[in-house]
XYZ file of N, CA and C in Angstrom:
864
model
N -1.817 -1.550 -25.926
C -0.229 -1.132 -25.821
C -0.159 1.064 -25.982
N 0.552 1.078 -24.791
C 0.982 2.492 -24.475
C 2.672 3.215 -24.927
N 2.549 4.161 -24.516
C 4.051 4.600 -25.281
C 4.651 4.593 -24.158
N 6.073 3.645 -25.009
C 7.024 3.352 -23.665
C 7.304 1.836 -23.167
N 6.485 1.576 -24.343
C 6.377 -0.553 -24.211
C 5.426 -0.938 -23.137
N 4.526 -0.061 -21.653
C 4.117 -0.789 -21.104
C 2.713 -0.600 -21.602
N 1.825 -2.126 -21.251
C 1.324 -2.438 -21.641
C -0.140 -2.506 -20.784
N -1.131 -1.682 -20.644
C -1.832 -1.317 -19.320
C -3.220 -2.311 -19.010
N -3.564 -3.166 -18.333
C -4.743 -3.548 -17.748
C -5.873 -3.048 -17.925
N -7.213 -2.614 -18.817
C -7.802 -2.056 -18.476
C -9.265 -3.731 -17.619
N -9.778 -3.520 -16.595
C -10.457 -3.846 -16.203
C -11.641 -3.627 -16.641
N -12.900 -4.731 -16.790
C -14.154 -4.428 -16.873
C -14.930 -4.119 -15.504
N -16.098 -3.786 -14.898
C -16.627 -3.510 -13.472
C -17.200 -4.629 -13.276
N -16.900 -5.890 -13.819
C -16.910 -6.950 -13.676
C -15.684 -7.920 -12.279
N -14.840 -7.756 -13.043
C -13.563 -7.888 -12.954
C -12.884 -7.161 -12.276
N -13.416 -5.913 -11.529
C -12.829 -4.771 -10.708
C -13.695 -5.643 -9.545
N -15.355 -5.870 -8.981
C -15.382 -6.175 -8.416
C -15.713 -7.500 -7.629
N -14.381 -8.071 -8.690
C -13.837 -9.488 -7.569
C -12.512 -8.704 -6.850
N -11.981 -7.637 -7.808
C -10.643 -7.411 -7.404
C -10.982 -6.806 -6.121
N -12.709 -6.262 -6.197
C -13.408 -5.253 -4.297
C -12.651 -6.702 -2.829
N -12.837 -8.229 -3.861
C -14.082 -9.084 -2.507
C -12.286 -9.579 -2.660
N -11.694 -9.667 -3.320
C -9.715 -9.565 -2.500
C -9.680 -8.659 -2.143
N -9.708 -7.292 -2.435
C -9.370 -5.757 -1.136
C -10.024 -6.094 -0.356
N -11.041 -7.020 0.236
C -11.549 -6.959 2.082
C -11.083 -8.059 2.174
N -10.588 -8.721 1.616
C -9.461 -9.861 2.488
C -8.307 -9.162 2.860
N -7.898 -8.164 2.055
C -6.052 -7.562 2.594
C -6.943 -6.244 3.135
N -7.492 -6.184 3.538
C -7.826 -5.086 4.475
C -8.436 -5.289 5.258
N -9.286 -6.973 5.673
C -9.715 -7.176 6.866
C -8.893 -8.193 7.848
N -8.166 -8.318 6.793
C -6.814 -9.665 7.745
C -5.380 -8.184 8.045
N -5.281 -7.092 7.447
C -4.413 -6.179 8.220
C -5.549 -5.347 9.542
N -6.159 -5.138 9.202
C -6.725 -5.299 10.502
C -6.777 -5.627 11.873
N -6.518 -6.828 11.726
C -6.283 -7.859 12.274
C -4.743 -8.361 12.821
N -3.703 -7.943 11.738
C -2.934 -8.512 12.270
C -2.532 -6.942 13.247
N -2.534 -5.418 12.676
C -2.562 -4.775 13.703
C -3.466 -4.646 14.570
N -4.569 -5.189 15.287
C -4.421 -5.880 16.650
C -3.704 -6.451 17.147
N -2.680 -7.506 16.342
C -2.381 -8.527 16.875
C -0.527 -7.639 17.269
N -0.512 -6.459 17.231
C 0.609 -6.808 17.012
C 1.401 -5.655 18.497
N 1.656 -6.388 19.666
C 1.912 -6.436 20.579
C 3.609 -6.426 20.764
N 4.339 -6.061 22.281
C 5.026 -6.378 22.634
C 5.434 -8.375 23.008
N 6.442 -8.747 22.400
C 6.637 -10.102 23.433
C 6.299 -11.147 21.694
N 5.369 -10.916 20.438
C 4.237 -11.265 19.172
C 5.428 -11.244 18.754
N 6.062 -12.529 17.923
C 6.881 -12.696 16.780
C 6.435 -12.371 15.191
N 7.200 -12.461 14.915
C 7.270 -11.713 13.100
C 6.545 -12.850 12.142
N 6.578 -14.468 12.551
C 6.199 -15.558 12.269
C 4.882 -15.676 12.758
N 4.754 -15.035 14.094
C 3.592 -15.605 15.414
C 2.397 -14.313 13.634
N 2.836 -13.543 13.844
C 2.210 -12.545 12.428
C 1.314 -12.832 10.731
N 2.604 -13.957 11.040
C 2.904 -14.498 8.696
C 1.200 -15.777 9.410
N 1.705 -16.190 10.583
C 0.474 -17.556 10.485
C -1.056 -16.982 10.495
N -0.776 -15.525 11.058
C -2.581 -15.749 11.813
C -2.799 -15.374 10.275
N -1.333 -14.215 9.229
C -2.093 -13.648 8.538
C -2.668 -14.487 7.334
N -2.282 -15.913 7.452
C -2.575 -16.792 6.816
C -3.406 -17.671 6.704
N -4.060 -17.675 8.513
C -5.360 -18.041 8.356
C -6.207 -17.853 8.223
N -6.333 -15.797 8.201
C -7.012 -15.339 8.185
C -7.906 -15.177 6.064
N -6.226 -15.171 5.343
C -6.508 -14.872 4.388
C -7.670 -16.118 2.997
N -7.286 -18.018 3.989
C -7.425 -19.039 3.657
C -8.667 -18.815 4.151
N -8.948 -18.969 5.229
C -10.452 -18.873 5.722
C -11.031 -17.994 5.298
N -11.284 -16.813 4.366
C -11.717 -16.284 3.897
C -11.862 -17.058 2.371
N -11.727 -17.421 1.763
C -11.427 -18.485 0.072
C -10.110 -18.489 0.066
N -9.551 -17.567 0.115
C -8.739 -16.355 -0.584
C -7.054 -16.904 -0.921
N -6.319 -16.679 -1.115
C -4.928 -17.797 -2.239
C -3.532 -15.534 -1.454
N -3.126 -16.899 -0.547
C -1.851 -15.210 0.102
C -0.920 -14.946 -1.513
N -0.913 -13.491 -1.728
C -0.477 -14.227 -3.309
C 1.148 -13.480 -2.928
N 1.560 -13.440 -1.830
C 3.097 -13.510 -1.856
C 4.001 -14.968 -1.123
N 3.225 -15.945 -0.806
C 3.646 -17.113 -0.835
C 3.612 -17.521 -1.687
N 5.636 -18.481 -2.322
C 5.912 -18.610 -3.542
C 6.479 -17.475 -4.262
N 6.122 -16.338 -3.950
C 6.267 -15.407 -5.066
C 7.155 -15.261 -5.502
N 7.788 -15.438 -6.988
C 9.742 -15.368 -7.013
C 10.180 -15.727 -5.614
N 9.846 -17.281 -4.758
C 10.427 -17.812 -4.478
C 10.431 -17.232 -3.175
N 10.005 -15.596 -2.847
C 9.111 -15.340 -1.058
C 8.386 -16.790 -0.171
N 9.076 -16.653 0.904
C 8.454 -18.079 1.914
C 7.727 -17.586 2.414
N 6.720 -16.383 2.738
C 5.826 -15.786 3.756
C 4.976 -16.114 3.057
N 3.520 -15.465 3.858
C 2.712 -14.268 3.094
C 2.102 -13.528 3.300
N 2.544 -12.600 4.397
C 3.066 -10.940 4.720
C 4.602 -10.754 4.346
N 4.976 -9.579 4.488
C 6.519 -8.597 4.801
C 6.895 -8.285 5.948
N 7.354 -8.366 6.522
C 7.438 -8.051 8.282
C 8.117 -7.024 8.461
N 8.070 -5.762 8.066
C 9.210 -4.286 8.161
C 9.442 -3.776 9.473
N 9.806 -4.219 10.254
C 10.778 -3.653 11.581
C 11.190 -2.713 11.493
N 10.880 -1.392 11.941
C 12.025 0.063 11.935
C 12.762 0.678 10.783
N 14.426 -0.563 10.929
C 15.018 0.827 10.159
C 14.646 -0.009 8.123
N 14.082 -1.388 8.162
C 13.635 -2.157 7.775
C 11.823 -1.371 6.621
N 12.834 -1.421 5.518
C 12.289 -0.201 4.436
C 10.738 -1.340 4.717
N 10.450 -2.761 3.553
C 10.206 -3.237 2.352
C 10.766 -4.848 2.532
N 10.064 -5.644 1.932
C 9.514 -7.169 2.267
C 11.084 -7.626 3.295
N 10.617 -7.663 4.685
C 11.238 -8.428 5.576
C 10.773 -9.399 5.559
N 11.430 -10.387 5.741
C 10.542 -11.714 5.997
C 10.346 -12.141 7.713
N 9.171 -12.275 7.997
C 8.818 -13.082 9.039
C 9.586 -14.662 10.068
N 9.842 -14.110 10.594
C 10.813 -15.367 11.717
C 10.194 -15.550 12.708
N 10.665 -16.237 13.218
C 10.107 -17.341 14.679
C 11.177 -16.355 15.926
N 12.708 -15.891 15.618
C 13.207 -15.274 15.951
C 13.793 -13.725 16.403
N 12.650 -13.500 14.943
C 12.072 -11.445 15.757
C 11.156 -11.782 16.052
N 11.188 -10.985 17.337
C 10.592 -10.104 18.343
C 9.592 -9.564 18.583
N 8.581 -8.459 18.714
C 8.949 -8.086 18.643
C 8.496 -7.156 20.051
N 9.458 -5.527 20.000
C 9.666 -4.849 21.395
C 9.234 -3.507 21.880
N 8.442 -3.089 22.817
C 8.375 -1.947 23.064
C 8.832 -0.504 22.377
N 8.023 -0.221 22.232
C 8.729 1.012 21.184
C 9.049 0.591 18.859
N 8.871 -0.550 19.078
C 9.331 -0.803 17.837
C 7.853 -0.445 16.678
N 8.874 -0.257 15.909
C 7.048 0.248 15.333
C 7.597 -0.537 13.535
N 6.505 -1.404 13.115
C 5.990 -2.645 11.992
C 5.600 -2.426 11.226
N 6.003 -2.083 9.435
C 4.981 -2.791 8.603
C 4.893 -3.705 8.246
N 4.060 -3.610 7.630
C 2.886 -5.056 7.433
C 2.474 -5.184 6.037
N 2.597 -5.708 5.048
C 2.243 -5.657 3.587
C 1.727 -6.999 3.518
N 0.618 -6.687 3.088
C -0.638 -8.337 2.177
C -1.147 -7.359 1.263
N -1.052 -9.376 0.225
C -1.773 -9.404 -0.604
C -2.533 -10.303 -0.865
N -4.065 -10.624 -1.909
C -4.511 -11.828 -1.208
C -5.253 -12.009 -2.947
N -5.390 -13.223 -3.041
C -5.804 -13.620 -4.742
C -7.547 -14.289 -4.413
N -8.218 -13.590 -5.176
C -9.963 -14.560 -5.509
C -10.176 -14.193 -6.859
N -9.998 -15.492 -7.387
C -10.872 -15.422 -8.221
C -9.824 -15.557 -9.832
N -8.191 -15.036 -9.363
C -7.264 -14.842 -10.046
C -6.712 -13.747 -10.261
N -7.393 -12.801 -9.406
C -7.373 -10.781 -8.524
C -6.948 -11.187 -7.843
N -6.444 -10.082 -7.844
C -5.039 -9.429 -6.582
C -5.544 -8.171 -5.889
N -4.952 -8.313 -4.667
C -5.335 -7.124 -3.718
C -4.376 -6.836 -2.892
N -3.423 -5.420 -2.369
C -2.358 -5.751 -1.988
C -2.550 -4.183 -1.582
N -1.653 -4.191 -0.170
C -1.808 -3.083 0.730
C -1.108 -2.903 1.749
N -0.560 -2.088 2.688
C 0.355 -2.150 3.504
C -0.251 -1.244 4.704
N 0.188 -1.709 6.183
C 0.322 -0.303 7.140
C 1.545 -0.320 7.280
N 1.648 0.360 8.727
C 2.780 0.725 9.589
C 2.148 1.100 11.275
N 2.501 0.365 12.243
C 2.277 0.657 13.078
C 3.214 0.427 14.619
N 2.844 1.488 15.619
C 3.390 1.429 16.756
C 3.019 -0.352 17.852
N 4.759 -0.073 18.235
C 4.580 -1.428 18.805
C 4.841 -0.858 20.975
N 2.976 -0.595 20.804
C 3.068 0.115 22.505
C 3.369 0.970 22.466
N 3.755 2.303 23.260
C 3.979 3.388 22.906
C 5.085 4.014 21.980
N 4.895 4.451 20.895
C 6.259 5.163 20.499
C 7.096 6.383 20.665
N 7.884 6.283 19.763
C 8.641 7.824 20.327
C 7.515 9.294 19.510
N 7.499 10.737 19.673
C 6.843 11.320 18.797
C 7.153 11.364 17.173
N 8.518 11.115 17.156
C 9.285 11.147 15.792
C 8.544 10.769 14.798
N 8.449 9.496 15.864
C 7.653 7.862 15.044
C 6.958 8.221 14.652
N 5.924 8.486 15.481
C 4.645 8.984 15.478
C 3.989 9.260 13.692
N 4.932 11.089 13.969
C 4.863 12.168 13.320
C 5.613 10.979 11.605
N 6.753 10.133 12.053
C 6.975 9.825 10.648
C 5.609 8.840 10.556
N 5.535 8.469 10.656
C 4.104 7.433 10.799
C 2.613 8.623 9.496
N 2.277 8.970 10.420
C 1.687 10.374 10.040
C 2.327 10.915 8.558
N 2.855 11.630 8.542
C 3.812 12.182 6.928
C 3.731 10.822 6.446
N 3.530 9.568 6.408
C 3.185 8.545 5.370
C 2.310 9.031 4.572
N 1.196 8.213 5.836
C 0.092 8.031 5.608
C -0.882 9.290 5.137
N -0.504 10.134 5.310
C -1.104 11.283 4.613
C -0.093 11.372 3.313
N 1.349 11.343 2.678
C 1.368 11.547 1.601
C 0.567 9.902 0.563
N -0.319 8.994 1.547
C -0.740 8.405 1.267
C -1.732 8.864 0.943
N -2.349 8.765 0.961
C -3.677 8.995 1.252
C -4.092 10.701 -0.222
N -3.063 11.885 0.217
C -2.839 12.247 -0.176
C -2.873 12.140 -2.707
N -1.344 10.954 -2.381
C -1.820 10.190 -3.908
C -3.098 9.509 -4.246
N -3.425 9.104 -3.274
C -4.810 8.424 -3.804
C -5.669 9.590 -4.239
N -6.129 10.893 -3.504
C -7.290 11.488 -4.042
C -6.950 11.566 -5.195
N -5.284 11.388 -6.218
C -5.366 11.983 -7.609
C -5.723 10.427 -8.297
N -5.797 9.354 -8.794
C -6.294 8.623 -9.063
C -7.825 9.026 -9.752
N -7.434 9.790 -10.790
C -8.454 10.005 -11.693
C -8.474 9.553 -12.653
N -10.100 9.407 -13.198
C -10.625 8.769 -15.043
C -10.057 10.423 -15.260
N -8.843 10.407 -16.897
C -8.713 11.567 -17.290
C -7.286 13.777 -16.566
N -7.136 12.651 -14.963
C -6.252 12.457 -14.596
C -4.447 11.926 -15.874
N -3.522 12.384 -15.720
C -2.103 11.791 -15.414
C -1.319 11.042 -14.493
N -1.108 9.804 -15.073
C -0.582 8.868 -13.604
C 0.600 9.913 -12.620
N 1.538 10.344 -13.225
C 2.114 11.557 -12.780
C 1.685 12.769 -11.144
N 0.300 13.163 -12.077
C -0.102 13.494 -10.223
C -0.290 12.755 -9.387
N -0.769 11.336 -9.810
C -0.019 10.845 -8.053
C 0.836 11.044 -7.298
N 2.167 10.545 -8.533
C 2.993 10.996 -7.750
C 3.634 11.920 -7.616
N 3.007 12.831 -8.161
C 3.847 14.559 -7.476
C 3.108 14.488 -6.560
N 1.095 14.512 -6.007
C 0.722 14.735 -4.835
C 1.873 13.726 -3.556
N 2.408 12.534 -4.220
C 2.925 12.148 -2.600
C 3.821 12.311 -2.555
N 5.377 12.630 -3.705
C 6.325 13.946 -3.410
C 6.038 15.289 -2.847
N 4.970 15.800 -3.037
C 4.686 17.260 -2.457
C 4.124 16.674 -1.346
N 3.538 16.432 -1.005
C 3.280 15.547 0.671
C 4.306 15.821 1.773
N 4.192 14.016 1.204
C 6.593 14.094 1.951
C 6.954 15.314 2.170
N 6.967 16.570 1.275
C 8.245 17.554 2.026
C 7.570 18.820 2.536
N 6.055 18.430 2.049
C 5.502 19.664 3.639
C 5.288 19.310 4.706
N 5.274 17.847 4.768
C 5.648 17.177 6.350
C 6.995 17.069 7.244
N 7.930 17.378 6.632
C 8.893 17.814 6.869
C 10.099 16.977 6.835
N 11.785 17.177 7.142
C 12.546 16.054 6.126
C 13.043 14.926 6.385
N 11.740 14.153 5.138
C 12.205 13.133 5.426
C 12.486 13.031 4.069
N 13.651 10.926 4.460
C 13.854 10.702 3.168
C 12.471 10.375 2.463
N 12.872 9.944 1.401
C 11.266 9.190 0.169
C 12.778 8.003 -0.753
N 11.621 7.112 -0.690
C 11.956 5.531 -1.401
C 11.934 6.441 -2.814
N 13.136 6.251 -3.579
C 12.887 6.230 -5.514
C 12.781 4.809 -5.739
N 14.180 4.428 -6.058
C 14.231 2.761 -6.156
C 12.889 1.337 -5.553
N 11.872 1.923 -5.347
C 11.338 1.156 -5.203
C 9.599 1.789 -5.486
N 8.870 1.818 -6.306
C 7.871 2.060 -6.675
C 5.896 1.021 -6.461
N 5.198 2.183 -5.966
C 4.547 1.151 -6.648
C 4.065 1.182 -7.935
N 2.543 0.390 -8.241
C 2.499 -0.886 -9.235
C 1.347 -0.951 -10.127
N 1.138 -0.955 -11.528
C -0.144 -1.595 -12.209
C -0.940 -2.633 -11.641
N -1.922 -2.860 -10.267
C -2.438 -4.325 -10.330
C -3.802 -4.579 -10.297
N -3.697 -5.817 -11.120
C -4.514 -6.903 -11.528
C -4.690 -8.344 -11.377
N -4.369 -8.646 -12.805
C -4.814 -10.309 -12.760
C -3.341 -10.465 -12.053
N -2.561 -10.160 -12.161
C -0.938 -10.451 -11.294
C -0.470 -9.308 -10.652
N -0.047 -9.615 -9.523
C 0.393 -8.542 -8.517
C 1.362 -7.425 -8.700
N 2.354 -7.752 -9.824
C 2.768 -6.535 -9.984
C 2.301 -6.074 -11.944
N 2.028 -5.258 -12.231
C 2.154 -4.883 -13.126
C 2.081 -3.183 -13.175
N 2.313 -3.785 -14.846
C 2.409 -1.772 -16.171
C 0.950 -1.588 -15.421
N 0.757 0.613 -15.347
C 2.687 0.624 -14.591
C 3.224 0.726 -13.408
N 4.696 1.194 -13.734
C 5.668 1.915 -12.356
C 4.437 2.856 -11.900
N 4.655 3.402 -10.228
C 4.319 3.957 -9.919
C 5.068 4.622 -8.813
N 5.966 5.566 -9.432
C 7.212 6.229 -8.511
C 6.503 7.225 -7.779
N 7.229 7.334 -6.411
C 6.810 7.885 -5.299
C 7.105 9.646 -5.682
N 7.231 9.510 -6.606
C 8.073 11.664 -7.038
C 7.865 11.976 -8.482
N 7.724 13.131 -9.153
C 7.280 12.887 -9.965
C 7.203 14.108 -10.666
N 6.597 14.447 -12.185
C 6.126 15.971 -12.167
C 4.239 15.396 -12.556
N 3.645 16.488 -11.991
C 2.039 16.242 -12.917
C 2.095 16.548 -13.347
N 1.119 16.443 -14.094
C 1.103 15.465 -15.794
C 1.564 15.921 -16.805
N 2.037 14.347 -16.488
C 3.239 13.280 -16.818
C 3.164 12.639 -16.716
N 3.277 11.640 -18.025
C 2.822 9.522 -17.456
C 1.814 8.817 -18.272
N 1.319 8.519 -18.802
C -0.005 7.677 -18.855
C -1.254 7.856 -18.108
N -1.952 8.028 -19.280
C -3.586 9.435 -19.196
C -4.717 8.160 -17.781
N -4.600 8.553 -17.180
C -5.807 7.491 -16.684
C -7.382 7.617 -16.421
N -7.647 6.205 -17.031
C -8.448 5.326 -17.711
C -9.011 4.740 -16.375
N -10.639 4.587 -16.844
C -11.622 4.017 -16.455
C -11.363 2.321 -16.270
N -10.953 1.568 -15.205
C -10.834 -0.211 -15.963
C -9.543 -0.025 -15.160
N -8.026 0.938 -14.837
C -6.867 0.355 -14.203
C -7.227 0.441 -12.993
N -6.148 0.203 -12.880
C -6.307 -0.126 -11.545
C -4.713 0.099 -11.030
N -4.412 0.572 -9.310
C -3.104 0.509 -8.958
C -2.916 0.365 -7.797
N -1.907 0.439 -7.372
C -1.251 0.176 -5.640
C -0.706 0.749 -5.317
N -0.935 1.669 -5.123
C 0.190 3.045 -4.436
C 0.407 3.338 -3.182
N 1.954 3.237 -2.893
C 3.219 2.634 -1.451
C 3.920 3.332 -1.405
N 3.444 5.006 -1.236
C 4.771 5.503 -0.455
C 5.644 4.975 0.425
N 6.567 5.285 0.563
C 7.025 4.089 1.275
C 9.170 5.788 2.286
N 8.706 6.302 3.338
C 9.306 7.863 3.778
C 10.154 7.085 5.507
N 11.439 7.895 5.137
C 12.163 7.223 6.473
C 12.324 8.735 6.809
N 12.813 8.557 8.541
C 13.822 9.392 9.237
C 14.459 10.357 8.725
N 15.295 9.147 7.648
C 16.855 9.815 7.645
C 16.868 10.013 6.181
N 18.357 9.757 5.455
C 18.163 9.924 3.986
C 18.001 8.495 3.272
N 17.722 9.275 1.708
C 16.589 8.647 0.981
C 17.975 7.300 0.714
N 18.759 6.327 0.556
C 18.879 5.615 0.288
C 19.436 4.386 0.953
N 19.273 3.387 -0.060
C 18.923 1.982 0.720
C 19.996 1.404 0.569
N 19.871 0.140 0.734
C 21.180 -1.567 0.758
C 19.708 -2.946 1.216
N 20.057 -3.266 0.293
C 19.415 -4.633 -0.391
C 20.311 -5.902 0.698
N 19.681 -6.708 1.960
C 20.244 -7.570 2.106
C 20.963 -9.161 2.109
N 21.435 -9.482 2.478
C 22.209 -11.202 1.320
C 21.279 -11.151 1.949
N 19.536 -11.503 2.697
C 18.740 -12.870 2.089
C 18.266 -12.007 1.083
N 18.244 -11.096 0.515
C 17.983 -11.421 -1.267
C 16.284 -10.608 -1.520
N 15.876 -10.055 0.539
C 14.686 -10.033 0.113
C 14.614 -8.093 1.346
N 15.417 -8.967 2.193
C 15.169 -7.376 2.732
C 15.454 -6.404 2.450
N 14.762 -5.140 2.446
C 15.210 -4.188 2.360
C 15.811 -2.853 3.558
N 16.430 -2.372 3.218
C 16.728 -1.210 4.963
C 17.319 0.112 3.949
N 17.095 1.246 5.258
C 17.774 2.737 4.978
C 19.189 2.678 5.579
N 20.157 2.793 4.637
C 21.089 2.469 4.520
C 21.663 3.496 6.124
N 20.847 4.235 6.427
C 21.636 5.127 7.974
C 21.198 4.643 9.331
N 20.632 3.237 8.744
C 20.290 2.632 10.360
C 18.680 3.978 10.674
N 17.624 4.603 9.540
C 16.314 5.284 10.045
C 15.718 4.883 9.937
N 14.680 4.787 11.262
C 13.698 3.865 11.159
C 12.411 4.540 9.615
N 12.071 3.600 9.089
C 10.516 3.362 7.930
C 9.854 3.102 7.668
N 8.457 3.717 7.154
C 7.566 3.930 7.341
C 6.804 3.473 6.110
N 5.654 2.171 5.462
C 4.983 2.526 4.090
C 3.581 2.007 3.947
N 2.669 2.852 4.188
C 1.261 2.444 3.586
C 1.111 3.034 2.555
N 0.029 1.398 2.191
C -0.478 1.545 0.363
C -1.551 0.891 1.041
N -2.155 1.152 -1.197
C -3.652 1.172 -0.658
C -3.988 0.991 -2.536
N -4.727 -0.441 -2.517
C -4.907 -0.961 -3.848
C -6.388 -0.222 -4.473
N -6.236 1.225 -5.427
C -7.115 1.683 -6.001
C -7.700 1.668 -7.447
N -8.865 1.072 -7.819
C -9.651 1.346 -8.141
C -10.254 2.886 -9.111
N -9.529 3.135 -9.722
C -9.953 4.475 -11.394
C -11.728 3.817 -12.013
N -12.812 5.234 -11.710
C -13.995 4.570 -11.492
C -13.910 6.313 -12.648
N -15.059 6.183 -12.840
C -15.892 7.664 -13.865
C -16.172 8.410 -12.600
N -16.290 7.510 -11.155
C -17.086 8.259 -10.444
C -15.957 8.874 -9.120
N -14.785 8.172 -9.321
C -13.764 9.096 -8.900
C -13.324 7.679 -8.228
N -12.039 8.210 -7.569
C -11.368 7.240 -6.867
C -12.122 6.688 -4.941
N -11.656 4.749 -6.009
C -12.667 3.540 -5.483
C -10.827 2.723 -4.973
N -10.833 3.136 -3.649
C -10.163 2.609 -3.013
C -9.968 1.211 -2.739
N -9.771 -0.303 -3.189
C -11.009 -1.645 -2.756
C -9.873 -2.025 -1.117
N -9.266 -1.675 -0.860
C -8.617 -2.925 0.219
C -8.710 -1.903 1.712
N -9.388 -0.644 1.137
C -10.367 -0.305 2.413
C -11.353 -0.852 2.675
N -11.729 -0.633 4.018
C -13.205 -1.500 3.969
C -14.383 -0.841 4.017
N -13.924 0.806 3.735
C -15.372 1.861 3.620
C -15.506 1.653 1.901
N -13.867 1.004 1.604
C -14.042 1.927 0.066
C -13.128 3.175 0.054
N -12.743 3.704 0.973
C -11.687 4.512 0.943
C -12.131 6.020 1.341
N -13.624 6.132 1.840
C -14.402 7.401 2.818
C -14.000 7.290 3.676
N -13.757 7.507 5.205
C -12.958 7.681 6.550
C -11.211 8.426 5.733
N -10.287 7.526 5.046
C -9.066 8.185 4.798
C -9.629 9.494 4.452
N -10.227 9.907 3.004
C -10.383 11.095 2.261
C -11.078 11.937 2.686
N -11.478 11.439 3.952
C -12.380 12.454 4.761
C -11.628 13.323 6.091
N -9.861 12.783 6.143
C -9.463 13.160 7.493
C -8.922 14.079 6.753
N -8.683 14.778 5.187
C -8.395 15.664 4.460
C -9.103 16.027 3.574
N -9.944 17.385 4.564
C -11.076 17.711 2.992
C -10.953 18.660 2.621
N -9.613 18.667 1.939
C -8.714 19.868 0.729
C -8.865 19.136 -0.377
N -8.799 17.562 0.000
C -8.615 16.303 -1.339
C -9.788 16.536 -1.415
N -10.673 16.089 -1.216
C -12.110 15.004 -0.641
C -13.300 16.129 -1.390
N -12.763 17.360 -1.277
C -14.216 17.653 -0.992
C -14.601 18.106 -2.425
N -15.398 18.104 -3.141
C -15.428 18.097 -4.602
C -14.885 17.330 -5.925
N -14.244 16.224 -5.393
C -13.483 15.374 -6.290
C -13.798 14.634 -6.553
N -14.173 14.309 -5.213
C -14.267 12.549 -5.854
C -15.542 11.555 -5.979
N -16.632 11.887 -6.146
C -17.856 11.562 -6.557
C -18.356 10.795 -5.245
N -18.760 9.650 -5.431
C -20.300 8.845 -4.914
C -19.940 7.790 -5.418
N -18.170 6.872 -5.363
C -18.300 5.857 -6.153
C -18.493 4.798 -4.930
N -18.043 5.599 -3.588
C -17.566 4.597 -2.090
C -19.623 4.490 -2.159
N -20.668 5.416 -2.000
C -21.717 5.227 -1.228
C -21.892 4.439 -2.102
N -21.629 3.796 -2.719
C -22.622 3.117 -3.807
C -22.150 1.067 -3.514
N -21.179 1.560 -3.088
C -19.937 0.260 -2.854
C -21.204 -0.624 -1.700
N -21.932 -1.520 -2.550
C -22.555 -2.369 -0.791
C -21.883 -2.885 0.008
N -20.097 -3.174 -0.185
C -19.822 -3.495 0.363
C -18.515 -2.635 1.658
N -20.208 -1.772 1.655
C -18.653 -0.870 2.421
C -18.461 -0.003 3.728
N -20.471 -0.787 4.247
C -20.229 -1.889 5.972
C -19.040 -2.315 6.346
N -18.357 -2.302 7.064
C -17.163 -3.404 7.670
C -18.658 -4.692 8.014
N -18.316 -5.728 7.986
C -19.180 -6.441 8.442
C -19.250 -6.814 10.425
N -20.759 -6.495 10.118
C -20.697 -7.251 11.808
C -20.467 -8.808 13.106
């Protein structure tokens, strides 16, 4: 038990290895879904594809039936921030953006990740929004290092978004601990002060997930009880990865290469700080 009433699960290396299996299922499923996004496809089509991919891998969808949620993935389009419910009546159109959130369970252990992609050609403003959100994610992931503090992650995300431009950053919805359940302690806000919060220890696993919008930070929950939208109707992006904290640095369990290529895009955060965990990962090469 940690101060503040939080109970943070510390996994064994064997348990993290099973989480890695779940993470690989999620990563591959999101890759398949992103490739399938095109004008005319429905969000229900994407949901069916996701369930088929997850079950074919011998895994179970994390989301389906979770507190009554009716689908395998969340599909949040344009002004929808998170938890959008797939529908056969929602066809994607050229210029839309869609956030796809996906979770899978292997052997009782969870992986969770999200990506936002454009439908065909998108505007320069939307492309910059996606870049700002994804950059903030990787800057947060880089702080998931043993010996640091949870606030280091939150501060890195917030600072990255602020540096990218005049964007809103969702405060009501946060990242979370993950492992034997999908949502666990500790919550991982996308804002905060460095050097605060629980100490990060090997065996912890976190889902880090910035949600960024073109307008203000205010949100509205729709009548379906799930879909969260921007209050001003502006577009939103959502990126997420599950990361394990190890003695050798962050291990991004839902990235097929363990995070190597993601960190390599930001040499100022990768150089000298990440260890060689990913190089040791036998699953770091995507299957052919």
